[in-house]
């Protein structure tokens, strides 16, 4: 049986936190360049130019793209034939976050209790989602999530009779009312179906899917295109100052639903769409 | 797009009065940082009628919580945070004498009303452009609430910080105007 040592996991998490915060993924950079070509508003182009230049500076100087280096959201895909040795997996991940945020000069943005609000000082704990898969591979995705865009997200338990029009209205209204707050151009992750928490996790998975890769489900892929058009018709534009490019992508994930339910979750991701995957 | 105006802080009443929603500006001089936790404390002092640890009359607050500075650097990455979270406290600070705010995102009506009543302006900086904006900061010194870490009040000197006037002292709102210009009605062209 393949063994994975927790010390290797800690090292990988620390490194991934730092590089995710310094280097914008290539798919996002490409999408911003395309947005620059599509944007009609001079102000919008000026903003996109600043965002592209900012990513270049961050990468060259090894500094964070955004001062909000986020909540460390961690997606694990653990092969059921792999064995983790050397201690607790959760502790290993949190130790990696602690080290990465300290050594990388990243901001510590987590308070220990949501109402008492005292900073934990090391950006722990992480938010960890685990999936068990066949095989013996251990995949870990670090997606630091900023507060500004997360705050504009939402979940709604629609009625089945609300149908696809209800879904479109919920998504578009949310983007419109968020306006400049979530740092557009955004990526919109939509989770449809399952239960309330399942929809929310799907929405989060949707925002870290590569921009430009449509859903493998034809219905969802068509809905992604339609939603992108509708979202960009809001006119919110880069930085919310008005323009054509409000979103770089809308990604939809779906799951079977109860006969009584139509859950919809929308996770909003700012243009600093940071994520880094490591395979052990 | 018009050429940006060059503005020196602290802003005079005349500066505030000539700015209009949509104007681009390059800001130079002293600005103070402050976000959620610092605002809560300042607000509580104002309510209790006590002195603030920093005289903010006539000054500009930048809503930012920077990353730690790497060795040899003035400051870490330092872009604007969402201003709306300061809306509960901003009208009291404006009434006290604050002249300007830098942030990103929508303001509430009570903040906009306080700006027109007392003569203040709200600037937007590009959210997420934190490495680029940090280059415009030439000095940084903690002046209050050091225990708050990234949320401490810092005295920054900025040089040509690029901003856009979002809300002016006359009720103008560039977010609303800008979006309206590019909005398409559902099902329309």
PDB file of N, CA and C in Angstrom, chain B residues 66-120:
ATOM      1  N   UNK B  66      -3.021  45.702   5.054  1.00  0.00           N
ATOM      2  CA  UNK B  66      -1.934  45.207   4.199  1.00  0.00           C
ATOM      3  C   UNK B  66      -1.378  43.853   4.636  1.00  0.00           C
ATOM      4  N   UNK B  67      -0.689  43.189   3.725  1.00  0.00           N
ATOM      5  CA  UNK B  67       0.062  41.987   4.100  1.00  0.00           C
ATOM      6  C   UNK B  67       1.332  42.457   4.809  1.00  0.00           C
ATOM      7  N   UNK B  68       1.982  41.574   5.603  1.00  0.00           N
ATOM      8  CA  UNK B  68       3.220  41.982   6.284  1.00  0.00           C
ATOM      9  C   UNK B  68       4.281  42.380   5.241  1.00  0.00           C
ATOM     10  N   UNK B  69       5.076  43.395   5.581  1.00  0.00           N
ATOM     11  CA  UNK B  69       6.136  43.838   4.670  1.00  0.00           C
ATOM     12  C   UNK B  69       7.258  42.805   4.649  1.00  0.00           C
ATOM     13  N   UNK B  70       7.732  42.483   3.454  1.00  0.00           N
ATOM     14  CA  UNK B  70       8.924  41.639   3.366  1.00  0.00           C
ATOM     15  C   UNK B  70      10.124  42.474   3.826  1.00  0.00           C
ATOM     16  N   UNK B  71      11.199  41.816   4.271  1.00  0.00           N
ATOM     17  CA  UNK B  71      12.361  42.591   4.742  1.00  0.00           C
ATOM     18  C   UNK B  71      12.827  43.589   3.674  1.00  0.00           C
ATOM     19  N   UNK B  72      13.088  44.813   4.106  1.00  0.00           N
ATOM     20  CA  UNK B  72      13.580  45.837   3.188  1.00  0.00           C
ATOM     21  C   UNK B  72      12.491  46.583   2.445  1.00  0.00           C
ATOM     22  N   UNK B  73      11.238  46.209   2.704  1.00  0.00           N
ATOM     23  CA  UNK B  73      10.152  46.892   2.009  1.00  0.00           C
ATOM     24  C   UNK B  73       9.365  47.783   2.960  1.00  0.00           C
ATOM     25  N   UNK B  74       8.715  48.815   2.388  1.00  0.00           N
ATOM     26  CA  UNK B  74       7.935  49.770   3.173  1.00  0.00           C
ATOM     27  C   UNK B  74       6.678  49.106   3.731  1.00  0.00           C
ATOM     28  N   UNK B  75       6.023  48.310   2.898  1.00  0.00           N
ATOM     29  CA  UNK B  75       4.721  47.723   3.243  1.00  0.00           C
ATOM     30  C   UNK B  75       4.520  46.497   2.355  1.00  0.00           C
ATOM     31  N   UNK B  76       3.624  45.623   2.746  1.00  0.00           N
ATOM     32  CA  UNK B  76       3.264  44.494   1.882  1.00  0.00           C
ATOM     33  C   UNK B  76       2.251  44.937   0.834  1.00  0.00           C
ATOM     34  N   UNK B  77       1.547  43.976   0.251  1.00  0.00           N
ATOM     35  CA  UNK B  77       0.524  44.310  -0.739  1.00  0.00           C
ATOM     36  C   UNK B  77      -0.605  45.058  -0.028  1.00  0.00           C
ATOM     37  N   UNK B  78      -1.164  46.055  -0.715  1.00  0.00           N
ATOM     38  CA  UNK B  78      -2.062  46.981  -0.003  1.00  0.00           C
ATOM     39  C   UNK B  78      -3.151  47.551  -0.913  1.00  0.00           C
ATOM     40  N   UNK B  79      -4.101  46.707  -1.269  1.00  0.00           N
ATOM     41  CA  UNK B  79      -5.245  47.175  -2.061  1.00  0.00           C
ATOM     42  C   UNK B  79      -6.436  47.452  -1.163  1.00  0.00           C
ATOM     43  N   UNK B  80      -7.474  48.071  -1.726  1.00  0.00           N
ATOM     44  CA  UNK B  80      -8.636  48.468  -0.928  1.00  0.00           C
ATOM     45  C   UNK B  80      -9.496  47.274  -0.517  1.00  0.00           C
ATOM     46  N   UNK B  81     -10.115  47.379   0.656  1.00  0.00           N
ATOM     47  CA  UNK B  81     -11.100  46.382   1.074  1.00  0.00           C
ATOM     48  C   UNK B  81     -12.501  46.943   0.826  1.00  0.00           C
ATOM     49  N   UNK B  82     -13.526  46.093   1.003  1.00  0.00           N
ATOM     50  CA  UNK B  82     -14.915  46.488   0.722  1.00  0.00           C
ATOM     51  C   UNK B  82     -15.375  47.540   1.728  1.00  0.00           C
ATOM     52  N   UNK B  83     -15.720  48.719   1.222  1.00  0.00           N
ATOM     53  CA  UNK B  83     -16.028  49.871   2.076  1.00  0.00           C
ATOM     54  C   UNK B  83     -17.327  49.719   2.847  1.00  0.00           C
ATOM     55  N   UNK B  84     -18.264  48.972   2.291  1.00  0.00           N
ATOM     56  CA  UNK B  84     -19.596  48.862   2.881  1.00  0.00           C
ATOM     57  C   UNK B  84     -19.580  48.411   4.337  1.00  0.00           C
ATOM     58  N   UNK B  85     -18.533  47.668   4.706  1.00  0.00           N
ATOM     59  CA  UNK B  85     -18.466  47.200   6.092  1.00  0.00           C
ATOM     60  C   UNK B  85     -18.184  48.347   7.062  1.00  0.00           C
ATOM     61  N   UNK B  86     -17.708  49.469   6.540  1.00  0.00           N
ATOM     62  CA  UNK B  86     -17.433  50.622   7.395  1.00  0.00           C
ATOM     63  C   UNK B  86     -18.635  51.588   7.429  1.00  0.00           C
ATOM     64  N   UNK B  87     -19.699  51.253   6.709  1.00  0.00           N
ATOM     65  CA  UNK B  87     -20.831  52.177   6.578  1.00  0.00           C
ATOM     66  C   UNK B  87     -21.518  52.485   7.902  1.00  0.00           C
ATOM     67  N   UNK B  88     -21.483  51.527   8.826  1.00  0.00           N
ATOM     68  CA  UNK B  88     -22.131  51.767  10.120  1.00  0.00           C
ATOM     69  C   UNK B  88     -21.405  52.869  10.895  1.00  0.00           C
ATOM     70  N   UNK B  89     -20.116  53.042  10.602  1.00  0.00           N
ATOM     71  CA  UNK B  89     -19.295  53.985  11.374  1.00  0.00           C
ATOM     72  C   UNK B  89     -18.965  55.278  10.619  1.00  0.00           C
ATOM     73  N   UNK B  90     -19.003  55.207   9.277  1.00  0.00           N
ATOM     74  CA  UNK B  90     -18.514  56.324   8.460  1.00  0.00           C
ATOM     75  C   UNK B  90     -19.266  57.645   8.688  1.00  0.00           C
ATOM     76  N   UNK B  91     -20.611  57.637   8.791  1.00  0.00           N
ATOM     77  CA  UNK B  91     -21.280  58.940   8.959  1.00  0.00           C
ATOM     78  C   UNK B  91     -20.787  59.702  10.200  1.00  0.00           C
ATOM     79  N   UNK B  92     -20.527  59.001  11.287  1.00  0.00           N
ATOM     80  CA  UNK B  92     -20.038  59.670  12.501  1.00  0.00           C
ATOM     81  C   UNK B  92     -18.650  60.264  12.273  1.00  0.00           C
ATOM     82  N   UNK B  93     -17.802  59.525  11.538  1.00  0.00           N
ATOM     83  CA  UNK B  93     -16.451  60.039  11.256  1.00  0.00           C
ATOM     84  C   UNK B  93     -16.497  61.238  10.321  1.00  0.00           C
ATOM     85  N   UNK B  94     -17.420  61.210   9.358  1.00  0.00           N
ATOM     86  CA  UNK B  94     -17.554  62.330   8.422  1.00  0.00           C
ATOM     87  C   UNK B  94     -18.061  63.564   9.174  1.00  0.00           C
ATOM     88  N   UNK B  95     -19.027  63.355  10.059  1.00  0.00           N
ATOM     89  CA  UNK B  95     -19.551  64.469  10.854  1.00  0.00           C
ATOM     90  C   UNK B  95     -18.456  65.055  11.742  1.00  0.00           C
ATOM     91  N   UNK B  96     -17.558  64.195  12.198  1.00  0.00           N
ATOM     92  CA  UNK B  96     -16.438  64.634  13.048  1.00  0.00           C
ATOM     93  C   UNK B  96     -15.414  65.444  12.245  1.00  0.00           C
ATOM     94  N   UNK B  97     -15.327  65.185  10.923  1.00  0.00           N
ATOM     95  CA  UNK B  97     -14.421  66.006  10.119  1.00  0.00           C
ATOM     96  C   UNK B  97     -13.612  65.268   9.070  1.00  0.00           C
ATOM     97  N   UNK B  98     -13.815  63.952   8.946  1.00  0.00           N
ATOM     98  CA  UNK B  98     -13.107  63.184   7.907  1.00  0.00           C
ATOM     99  C   UNK B  98     -13.508  63.726   6.530  1.00  0.00           C
ATOM    100  N   UNK B  99     -12.505  63.928   5.645  1.00  0.00           N
ATOM    101  CA  UNK B  99     -12.781  64.547   4.339  1.00  0.00           C
ATOM    102  C   UNK B  99     -12.865  63.549   3.195  1.00  0.00           C
ATOM    103  N   UNK B 100     -12.130  62.426   3.349  1.00  0.00           N
ATOM    104  CA  UNK B 100     -12.085  61.494   2.230  1.00  0.00           C
ATOM    105  C   UNK B 100     -11.922  60.064   2.686  1.00  0.00           C
ATOM    106  N   UNK B 101     -12.401  59.144   1.836  1.00  0.00           N
ATOM    107  CA  UNK B 101     -12.265  57.715   2.095  1.00  0.00           C
ATOM    108  C   UNK B 101     -11.818  57.059   0.798  1.00  0.00           C
ATOM    109  N   UNK B 102     -10.942  56.063   0.912  1.00  0.00           N
ATOM    110  CA  UNK B 102     -10.527  55.293  -0.262  1.00  0.00           C
ATOM    111  C   UNK B 102     -10.884  53.840   0.015  1.00  0.00           C
ATOM    112  N   UNK B 103     -11.564  53.217  -0.925  1.00  0.00           N
ATOM    113  CA  UNK B 103     -11.940  51.818  -0.748  1.00  0.00           C
ATOM    114  C   UNK B 103     -12.423  51.252  -2.056  1.00  0.00           C
ATOM    115  N   UNK B 104     -13.269  50.233  -1.964  1.00  0.00           N
ATOM    116  CA  UNK B 104     -13.933  49.715  -3.160  1.00  0.00           C
ATOM    117  C   UNK B 104     -15.309  49.240  -2.746  1.00  0.00           C
ATOM    118  N   UNK B 105     -16.245  49.378  -3.667  1.00  0.00           N
ATOM    119  CA  UNK B 105     -17.585  48.879  -3.417  1.00  0.00           C
ATOM    120  C   UNK B 105     -18.564  49.960  -2.980  1.00  0.00           C
ATOM    121  N   UNK B 106     -19.826  49.536  -2.946  1.00  0.00           N
ATOM    122  CA  UNK B 106     -20.957  50.443  -2.782  1.00  0.00           C
ATOM    123  C   UNK B 106     -21.043  51.015  -1.375  1.00  0.00           C
ATOM    124  N   UNK B 107     -21.510  52.260  -1.260  1.00  0.00           N
ATOM    125  CA  UNK B 107     -21.769  52.902   0.029  1.00  0.00           C
ATOM    126  C   UNK B 107     -23.278  52.990   0.252  1.00  0.00           C
ATOM    127  N   UNK B 108     -23.649  53.053   1.527  1.00  0.00           N
ATOM    128  CA  UNK B 108     -25.075  53.147   1.866  1.00  0.00           C
ATOM    129  C   UNK B 108     -25.527  54.601   1.773  1.00  0.00           C
ATOM    130  N   UNK B 109     -26.838  54.772   1.728  1.00  0.00           N
ATOM    131  CA  UNK B 109     -27.395  56.124   1.621  1.00  0.00           C
ATOM    132  C   UNK B 109     -26.990  57.024   2.794  1.00  0.00           C
ATOM    133  N   UNK B 110     -26.988  56.522   4.045  1.00  0.00           N
ATOM    134  CA  UNK B 110     -26.569  57.418   5.143  1.00  0.00           C
ATOM    135  C   UNK B 110     -25.144  57.957   4.973  1.00  0.00           C
ATOM    136  N   UNK B 111     -24.246  57.150   4.377  1.00  0.00           N
ATOM    137  CA  UNK B 111     -22.873  57.622   4.140  1.00  0.00           C
ATOM    138  C   UNK B 111     -22.885  58.699   3.060  1.00  0.00           C
ATOM    139  N   UNK B 112     -23.631  58.441   1.987  1.00  0.00           N
ATOM    140  CA  UNK B 112     -23.714  59.409   0.887  1.00  0.00           C
ATOM    141  C   UNK B 112     -24.326  60.724   1.387  1.00  0.00           C
ATOM    142  N   UNK B 113     -25.340  60.608   2.230  1.00  0.00           N
ATOM    143  CA  UNK B 113     -25.971  61.809   2.795  1.00  0.00           C
ATOM    144  C   UNK B 113     -24.993  62.586   3.677  1.00  0.00           C
ATOM    145  N   UNK B 114     -24.217  61.862   4.472  1.00  0.00           N
ATOM    146  CA  UNK B 114     -23.238  62.534   5.344  1.00  0.00           C
ATOM    147  C   UNK B 114     -22.188  63.255   4.497  1.00  0.00           C
ATOM    148  N   UNK B 115     -21.819  62.656   3.359  1.00  0.00           N
ATOM    149  CA  UNK B 115     -20.824  63.284   2.484  1.00  0.00           C
ATOM    150  C   UNK B 115     -21.349  64.580   1.889  1.00  0.00           C
ATOM    151  N   UNK B 116     -22.620  64.599   1.497  1.00  0.00           N
ATOM    152  CA  UNK B 116     -23.172  65.833   0.924  1.00  0.00           C
ATOM    153  C   UNK B 116     -23.378  66.879   2.029  1.00  0.00           C
ATOM    154  N   UNK B 117     -23.773  66.419   3.209  1.00  0.00           N
ATOM    155  CA  UNK B 117     -24.040  67.365   4.305  1.00  0.00           C
ATOM    156  C   UNK B 117     -22.759  68.037   4.800  1.00  0.00           C
ATOM    157  N   UNK B 118     -21.691  67.245   4.940  1.00  0.00           N
ATOM    158  CA  UNK B 118     -20.482  67.784   5.580  1.00  0.00           C
ATOM    159  C   UNK B 118     -19.343  68.076   4.597  1.00  0.00           C
ATOM    160  N   UNK B 119     -19.506  67.658   3.324  1.00  0.00           N
ATOM    161  CA  UNK B 119     -18.444  67.906   2.348  1.00  0.00           C
ATOM    162  C   UNK B 119     -17.323  66.903   2.449  1.00  0.00           C
ATOM    163  N   UNK B 120     -17.559  65.717   1.901  1.00  0.00           N
ATOM    164  CA  UNK B 120     -16.529  64.676   1.877  1.00  0.00           C
ATOM    165  C   UNK B 120     -16.643  63.928   0.554  1.00  0.00           C
TER     166      UNK B 120
END
